Amino acid sequence: MGWQKIEVNSSRPYPIILGNPLSELGAYLKAHWSSTGHVLVISHPEVLNHYQAPLLSGLNDYKVDVLVVPPGEQEKSLTRLNDLTTQAVSKGADRHTLVIALGGGVIGDLAGFFASVYMRGVKLVQVPTTLLAQVDSSIGGKVAVNHEAGKNLIGAFYPPMAVWTDFSTLETLPWSEIQNGLAETIKHALIDDLGLFEFLEEHKVQIRNRESAIYREMVTRSLAVKVRIVSQDEKEQGVRALLNLGHSFGHALETYSEYQEISHGQGVSVGLVAAGYTALEKGYIQQKELDRIIRLLHAFDLPTSAPGKDPERLLQLMAADKKNRRGQKVLILPKGLGKSVIDREVDDDLILYVWEKLTQE
Ligand SMILES: NC(=O)c1ccc[n+]([C@@H]2O[C@H](COP(=O)([O-])OP(=O)(O)OC[C@H]3O[C@@H](n4cnc5c(N)ncnc54)[C@H](O)[C@@H]3O)[C@@H](O)[C@H]2O)c1
């Protein structure tokens, strides 16, 4: 099957190359950045186990060093950044070195931030290998590490030179990780693509059965929503906030659970339902549309409620959301299916009512 290229418009536009094997990335680099002689591949052990050989088979003309990072969100840290810097120096990395971030969002954010600051910035190519990274985190140029005071507090906007998406890497991804990407894909459909929502409804079984042709189309359509939005608003001054649909509610739930009990995708899933109930009360969507959202999430075993949690505490946690402005909550709500709006006028009483509904046992 052929490959496809989608341009992302940003302060430095870059292409997303879809459907080419990892082994061909080297030839692409040679054709585009002949000045590069040294490549640093940054990745996790599990990902390298599967994909180091095909990637490196195409990089014979380069001096390649592989820097290994243990898996886990805790690795998005200044400590790990410092360690990468030490290793990069010892490998002789200089301003002409190119960084390949091979992995999911953790590697994309960490290696991306490293590339943005090492010697004041070196070239970066994102090679996303999780569904979430392919449809979401590899696109849009946000890179970051965490701080004890909050997630992604130390970061930058640093567009890559290219994003290289080989769909076949998803074949080794566990279902629980696929679910995280599916939650973001349903979010993208709700924000701006009714056709994608219907595609997901029609192909639930094939998605569960991991059919590659369906994934190819789903990923391409899902990432196109993010490309359209970040191409209009690189630095999140306006429309990019729409990508936060479900996240204000979801983050409250993740924080409540201290990031242990539920995954990010599960938080987003409940968050989408919470945004749906809020939209229902505001007259933005109909009950039958909300029922379709809930049915679709169920089809992928994503949760749609949070029984037993304390609604007051969940409301309180939403007050700390980074997206709030001057104490006023900024929520993204669906308007019908396939459209969403930024709403700055949602009363706390309504949010509490929604949490009370979703936390009933
Ligand atoms: N920069 C952004 O715009 C943005 C957007 C959304 C999320 N994020 C960030 O993304 C991170 C989450 O990313 P994620 O969901 O991709 O998780 P992840 O990067 O932690 O990857 C999940 C796990 O899957 C493994 N893995 C990766 N690819 C694999 C493959 N092909 N086969 C088998 N195993 C594989 C990894 O080793 C890891 O253990 C969070 O830190 C979040 O803050 C960033």
PDB file of C-alpha atoms in Angstrom, residues 28-222:
ATOM      1  CA  TYR A  28      14.443   9.996   3.692  1.00  0.00           C
ATOM      2  CA  LEU A  29      16.905  11.677   6.085  1.00  0.00           C
ATOM      3  CA  LYS A  30      19.687  11.415   3.542  1.00  0.00           C
ATOM      4  CA  ALA A  31      17.542  12.984   0.859  1.00  0.00           C
ATOM      5  CA  HIS A  32      16.500  15.883   3.098  1.00  0.00           C
ATOM      6  CA  TRP A  33      19.323  16.565   5.577  1.00  0.00           C
ATOM      7  CA  SER A  34      22.552  15.477   4.018  1.00  0.00           C
ATOM      8  CA  SER A  35      24.548  17.522   6.568  1.00  0.00           C
ATOM      9  CA  THR A  36      23.570  15.123   9.357  1.00  0.00           C
ATOM     10  CA  GLY A  37      26.136  12.461  10.139  1.00  0.00           C
ATOM     11  CA  HIS A  38      25.265  11.515  13.684  1.00  0.00           C
ATOM     12  CA  VAL A  39      21.921  10.166  14.849  1.00  0.00           C
ATOM     13  CA  LEU A  40      20.775   9.647  18.447  1.00  0.00           C
ATOM     14  CA  VAL A  41      17.881   7.232  18.762  1.00  0.00           C
ATOM     15  CA  ILE A  42      16.066   7.663  22.086  1.00  0.00           C
ATOM     16  CA  SER A  43      13.659   4.883  23.033  1.00  0.00           C
ATOM     17  CA  HIS A  44      12.371   2.344  25.572  1.00  0.00           C
ATOM     18  CA  PRO A  45      13.721  -1.244  25.853  1.00  0.00           C
ATOM     19  CA  GLU A  46      10.406  -2.825  24.776  1.00  0.00           C
ATOM     20  CA  VAL A  47      10.173  -0.630  21.691  1.00  0.00           C
ATOM     21  CA  LEU A  48      13.816  -1.233  20.774  1.00  0.00           C
ATOM     22  CA  ASN A  49      13.260  -4.932  21.183  1.00  0.00           C
ATOM     23  CA  HIS A  50      10.743  -4.813  18.327  1.00  0.00           C
ATOM     24  CA  TYR A  51      11.934  -1.929  16.174  1.00  0.00           C
ATOM     25  CA  GLN A  52      15.645  -1.197  16.623  1.00  0.00           C
ATOM     26  CA  ALA A  53      16.659  -3.664  13.894  1.00  0.00           C
ATOM     27  CA  PRO A  54      14.364  -2.346  11.112  1.00  0.00           C
ATOM     28  CA  LEU A  55      15.099   1.289  11.983  1.00  0.00           C
ATOM     29  CA  LEU A  56      18.870   0.820  12.124  1.00  0.00           C
ATOM     30  CA  SER A  57      18.900  -1.265   8.934  1.00  0.00           C
ATOM     31  CA  GLY A  58      18.140   1.943   7.043  1.00  0.00           C
ATOM     32  CA  LEU A  59      20.692   4.057   8.910  1.00  0.00           C
ATOM     33  CA  ASN A  60      23.885   2.364   7.702  1.00  0.00           C
ATOM     34  CA  ASP A  61      25.295   5.618   6.365  1.00  0.00           C
ATOM     35  CA  TYR A  62      25.112   7.285   9.776  1.00  0.00           C
ATOM     36  CA  LYS A  63      26.955   7.009  13.039  1.00  0.00           C
ATOM     37  CA  VAL A  64      24.095   5.875  15.276  1.00  0.00           C
ATOM     38  CA  ASP A  65      23.939   5.809  19.058  1.00  0.00           C
ATOM     39  CA  VAL A  66      20.954   4.415  20.934  1.00  0.00           C
ATOM     40  CA  LEU A  67      20.032   5.937  24.297  1.00  0.00           C
ATOM     41  CA  VAL A  68      17.750   3.720  26.365  1.00  0.00           C
ATOM     42  CA  VAL A  69      15.146   5.156  28.736  1.00  0.00           C
ATOM     43  CA  PRO A  70      13.143   2.936  31.131  1.00  0.00           C
ATOM     44  CA  PRO A  71       9.375   3.019  30.519  1.00  0.00           C
ATOM     45  CA  GLY A  72       6.989   5.170  32.555  1.00  0.00           C
ATOM     46  CA  GLU A  73       5.681   8.678  33.018  1.00  0.00           C
ATOM     47  CA  GLN A  74       8.225   9.279  35.822  1.00  0.00           C
ATOM     48  CA  GLU A  75      10.979   9.294  33.165  1.00  0.00           C
ATOM     49  CA  LYS A  76       9.713  12.638  31.845  1.00  0.00           C
ATOM     50  CA  SER A  77      11.991  14.326  34.363  1.00  0.00           C
ATOM     51  CA  LEU A  78      14.864  16.784  34.626  1.00  0.00           C
ATOM     52  CA  THR A  79      16.916  13.940  36.094  1.00  0.00           C
ATOM     53  CA  ARG A  80      16.445  11.868  32.939  1.00  0.00           C
ATOM     54  CA  LEU A  81      17.098  14.942  30.785  1.00  0.00           C
ATOM     55  CA  ASN A  82      20.377  15.442  32.610  1.00  0.00           C
ATOM     56  CA  ASP A  83      21.273  11.783  32.098  1.00  0.00           C
ATOM     57  CA  LEU A  84      20.488  12.001  28.355  1.00  0.00           C
ATOM     58  CA  THR A  85      22.713  15.075  28.139  1.00  0.00           C
ATOM     59  CA  THR A  86      25.600  13.263  29.845  1.00  0.00           C
ATOM     60  CA  GLN A  87      25.236  10.323  27.472  1.00  0.00           C
ATOM     61  CA  ALA A  88      24.898  12.545  24.395  1.00  0.00           C
ATOM     62  CA  VAL A  89      28.098  14.414  25.271  1.00  0.00           C
ATOM     63  CA  SER A  90      29.944  11.139  25.795  1.00  0.00           C
ATOM     64  CA  LYS A  91      28.799   9.986  22.341  1.00  0.00           C
ATOM     65  CA  GLY A  92      30.130  13.165  20.772  1.00  0.00           C
ATOM     66  CA  ALA A  93      26.722  14.618  19.883  1.00  0.00           C
ATOM     67  CA  ASP A  94      27.050  18.140  18.478  1.00  0.00           C
ATOM     68  CA  ARG A  95      24.816  20.785  16.922  1.00  0.00           C
ATOM     69  CA  HIS A  96      24.458  18.703  13.739  1.00  0.00           C
ATOM     70  CA  THR A  97      23.247  15.581  15.553  1.00  0.00           C
ATOM     71  CA  LEU A  98      19.706  14.495  14.748  1.00  0.00           C
ATOM     72  CA  VAL A  99      17.473  13.013  17.448  1.00  0.00           C
ATOM     73  CA  ILE A 100      14.989  10.268  16.599  1.00  0.00           C
ATOM     74  CA  ALA A 101      12.267   9.884  19.248  1.00  0.00           C
ATOM     75  CA  LEU A 102      11.160   6.266  18.800  1.00  0.00           C
ATOM     76  CA  GLY A 103       8.230   5.458  21.067  1.00  0.00           C
ATOM     77  CA  GLY A 104       5.006   6.734  22.593  1.00  0.00           C
ATOM     78  CA  GLY A 105       4.178  10.091  24.130  1.00  0.00           C
ATOM     79  CA  VAL A 106       6.645   9.742  26.990  1.00  0.00           C
ATOM     80  CA  ILE A 107       9.585   9.339  24.601  1.00  0.00           C
ATOM     81  CA  GLY A 108       8.172  11.965  22.222  1.00  0.00           C
ATOM     82  CA  ASP A 109       7.862  14.535  25.000  1.00  0.00           C
ATOM     83  CA  LEU A 110      11.169  13.696  26.712  1.00  0.00           C
ATOM     84  CA  ALA A 111      13.373  13.231  23.638  1.00  0.00           C
ATOM     85  CA  GLY A 112      11.607  16.183  22.003  1.00  0.00           C
ATOM     86  CA  PHE A 113      12.372  18.435  24.959  1.00  0.00           C
ATOM     87  CA  PHE A 114      15.934  17.143  25.034  1.00  0.00           C
ATOM     88  CA  ALA A 115      16.295  18.008  21.316  1.00  0.00           C
ATOM     89  CA  SER A 116      14.876  21.484  21.953  1.00  0.00           C
ATOM     90  CA  VAL A 117      17.508  22.374  24.555  1.00  0.00           C
ATOM     91  CA  TYR A 118      20.598  20.291  23.752  1.00  0.00           C
ATOM     92  CA  MET A 119      23.137  22.830  22.438  1.00  0.00           C
ATOM     93  CA  ARG A 120      20.195  25.241  22.081  1.00  0.00           C
ATOM     94  CA  GLY A 121      18.342  22.902  19.756  1.00  0.00           C
ATOM     95  CA  VAL A 122      19.161  20.017  17.439  1.00  0.00           C
ATOM     96  CA  LYS A 123      17.081  18.410  14.691  1.00  0.00           C
ATOM     97  CA  LEU A 124      14.252  16.145  15.806  1.00  0.00           C
ATOM     98  CA  VAL A 125      12.252  13.467  14.021  1.00  0.00           C
ATOM     99  CA  GLN A 126       9.270  11.954  15.838  1.00  0.00           C
ATOM    100  CA  VAL A 127       8.669   8.261  15.190  1.00  0.00           C
ATOM    101  CA  PRO A 128       5.461   7.495  17.133  1.00  0.00           C
ATOM    102  CA  THR A 129       4.811   3.846  18.010  1.00  0.00           C
ATOM    103  CA  THR A 130       1.667   4.056  20.178  1.00  0.00           C
ATOM    104  CA  LEU A 131      -1.804   4.868  18.906  1.00  0.00           C
ATOM    105  CA  LEU A 132      -1.916   7.891  21.203  1.00  0.00           C
ATOM    106  CA  ALA A 133       1.396   9.181  19.868  1.00  0.00           C
ATOM    107  CA  GLN A 134       0.405   8.586  16.225  1.00  0.00           C
ATOM    108  CA  VAL A 135      -2.914  10.437  16.453  1.00  0.00           C
ATOM    109  CA  ASP A 136      -2.001  12.995  19.079  1.00  0.00           C
ATOM    110  CA  SER A 137       1.269  13.598  20.941  1.00  0.00           C
ATOM    111  CA  SER A 138       3.723  13.477  18.003  1.00  0.00           C
ATOM    112  CA  ILE A 139       1.816  16.291  16.297  1.00  0.00           C
ATOM    113  CA  GLY A 140       1.716  19.916  17.353  1.00  0.00           C
ATOM    114  CA  GLY A 141       5.223  20.514  18.651  1.00  0.00           C
ATOM    115  CA  LYS A 142       4.534  20.417  22.395  1.00  0.00           C
ATOM    116  CA  VAL A 143       7.446  18.808  24.245  1.00  0.00           C
ATOM    117  CA  ALA A 144       7.962  18.703  28.006  1.00  0.00           C
ATOM    118  CA  VAL A 145       9.136  17.063  31.173  1.00  0.00           C
ATOM    119  CA  ASN A 146       7.247  16.984  34.460  1.00  0.00           C
ATOM    120  CA  HIS A 147       7.977  18.782  37.728  1.00  0.00           C
ATOM    121  CA  GLU A 148       6.873  17.763  41.208  1.00  0.00           C
ATOM    122  CA  ALA A 149       4.448  20.695  41.104  1.00  0.00           C
ATOM    123  CA  GLY A 150       2.717  19.434  37.964  1.00  0.00           C
ATOM    124  CA  LYS A 151       2.785  17.546  34.680  1.00  0.00           C
ATOM    125  CA  ASN A 152       4.480  19.115  31.630  1.00  0.00           C
ATOM    126  CA  LEU A 153       5.454  22.223  33.610  1.00  0.00           C
ATOM    127  CA  ILE A 154       8.865  22.499  31.948  1.00  0.00           C
ATOM    128  CA  GLY A 155       8.509  22.448  28.208  1.00  0.00           C
ATOM    129  CA  ALA A 156       8.576  24.149  24.863  1.00  0.00           C
ATOM    130  CA  PHE A 157       6.928  24.374  21.477  1.00  0.00           C
ATOM    131  CA  TYR A 158       9.471  22.620  19.284  1.00  0.00           C
ATOM    132  CA  PRO A 159       8.198  21.415  15.901  1.00  0.00           C
ATOM    133  CA  PRO A 160      10.020  18.310  14.612  1.00  0.00           C
ATOM    134  CA  MET A 161      11.607  18.213  11.146  1.00  0.00           C
ATOM    135  CA  ALA A 162       9.188  15.385  10.347  1.00  0.00           C
ATOM    136  CA  VAL A 163       6.887  12.805  11.900  1.00  0.00           C
ATOM    137  CA  TRP A 164       7.433   9.284  10.540  1.00  0.00           C
ATOM    138  CA  THR A 165       4.397   7.093  11.214  1.00  0.00           C
ATOM    139  CA  ASP A 166       4.705   3.394  10.465  1.00  0.00           C
ATOM    140  CA  PHE A 167       1.237   1.984  11.217  1.00  0.00           C
ATOM    141  CA  SER A 168       2.589  -1.552  11.546  1.00  0.00           C
ATOM    142  CA  THR A 169       4.272  -0.676  14.855  1.00  0.00           C
ATOM    143  CA  LEU A 170       0.797  -0.747  16.433  1.00  0.00           C
ATOM    144  CA  GLU A 171       0.662  -4.517  15.954  1.00  0.00           C
ATOM    145  CA  THR A 172       2.790  -5.109  19.067  1.00  0.00           C
ATOM    146  CA  LEU A 173       0.983  -2.572  21.230  1.00  0.00           C
ATOM    147  CA  PRO A 174      -1.066  -4.024  24.142  1.00  0.00           C
ATOM    148  CA  TRP A 175      -4.828  -3.445  24.027  1.00  0.00           C
ATOM    149  CA  SER A 176      -4.705  -1.242  27.159  1.00  0.00           C
ATOM    150  CA  GLU A 177      -2.436   1.179  25.270  1.00  0.00           C
ATOM    151  CA  ILE A 178      -4.675   1.026  22.198  1.00  0.00           C
ATOM    152  CA  GLN A 179      -7.555   2.063  24.477  1.00  0.00           C
ATOM    153  CA  ASN A 180      -5.685   5.263  25.445  1.00  0.00           C
ATOM    154  CA  GLY A 181      -5.393   6.193  21.775  1.00  0.00           C
ATOM    155  CA  LEU A 182      -9.011   5.247  21.083  1.00  0.00           C
ATOM    156  CA  ALA A 183     -10.222   7.660  23.780  1.00  0.00           C
ATOM    157  CA  GLU A 184      -8.309  10.489  22.041  1.00  0.00           C
ATOM    158  CA  THR A 185      -9.627   9.350  18.658  1.00  0.00           C
ATOM    159  CA  ILE A 186     -13.234   9.485  19.879  1.00  0.00           C
ATOM    160  CA  LYS A 187     -12.388  12.932  21.246  1.00  0.00           C
ATOM    161  CA  HIS A 188     -11.099  14.019  17.833  1.00  0.00           C
ATOM    162  CA  ALA A 189     -14.255  12.688  16.168  1.00  0.00           C
ATOM    163  CA  LEU A 190     -16.422  14.647  18.610  1.00  0.00           C
ATOM    164  CA  ILE A 191     -14.424  17.836  18.100  1.00  0.00           C
ATOM    165  CA  ASP A 192     -14.461  17.980  14.348  1.00  0.00           C
ATOM    166  CA  ASP A 193     -15.362  14.874  12.383  1.00  0.00           C
ATOM    167  CA  LEU A 194     -18.815  13.294  12.449  1.00  0.00           C
ATOM    168  CA  GLY A 195     -17.680  10.989   9.624  1.00  0.00           C
ATOM    169  CA  LEU A 196     -14.917   9.612  11.845  1.00  0.00           C
ATOM    170  CA  PHE A 197     -17.431   9.048  14.659  1.00  0.00           C
ATOM    171  CA  GLU A 198     -19.633   7.036  12.281  1.00  0.00           C
ATOM    172  CA  PHE A 199     -16.574   5.147  10.978  1.00  0.00           C
ATOM    173  CA  LEU A 200     -15.728   4.116  14.559  1.00  0.00           C
ATOM    174  CA  GLU A 201     -19.318   3.024  15.168  1.00  0.00           C
ATOM    175  CA  GLU A 202     -19.365   0.964  11.966  1.00  0.00           C
ATOM    176  CA  HIS A 203     -15.980  -0.693  12.536  1.00  0.00           C
ATOM    177  CA  LYS A 204     -16.074  -1.447  16.263  1.00  0.00           C
ATOM    178  CA  VAL A 205     -15.517  -5.145  15.709  1.00  0.00           C
ATOM    179  CA  GLN A 206     -12.664  -4.698  13.230  1.00  0.00           C
ATOM    180  CA  ILE A 207     -11.001  -2.240  15.616  1.00  0.00           C
ATOM    181  CA  ARG A 208     -11.244  -4.746  18.453  1.00  0.00           C
ATOM    182  CA  ASN A 209      -9.878  -7.412  16.091  1.00  0.00           C
ATOM    183  CA  ARG A 210      -6.923  -5.129  15.294  1.00  0.00           C
ATOM    184  CA  GLU A 211      -7.498  -5.112  11.502  1.00  0.00           C
ATOM    185  CA  SER A 212      -4.641  -3.159   9.996  1.00  0.00           C
ATOM    186  CA  ALA A 213      -6.497  -1.554   7.074  1.00  0.00           C
ATOM    187  CA  ILE A 214      -9.069  -0.135   9.503  1.00  0.00           C
ATOM    188  CA  TYR A 215      -6.308   1.207  11.770  1.00  0.00           C
ATOM    189  CA  ARG A 216      -4.628   2.890   8.822  1.00  0.00           C
ATOM    190  CA  GLU A 217      -7.803   4.786   7.975  1.00  0.00           C
ATOM    191  CA  MET A 218      -8.728   5.509  11.586  1.00  0.00           C
ATOM    192  CA  VAL A 219      -5.269   6.871  12.467  1.00  0.00           C
ATOM    193  CA  THR A 220      -5.118   9.010   9.329  1.00  0.00           C
ATOM    194  CA  ARG A 221      -8.554  10.541   9.949  1.00  0.00           C
ATOM    195  CA  SER A 222      -7.940  11.034  13.660  1.00  0.00           C
TER     196      SER A 222
END
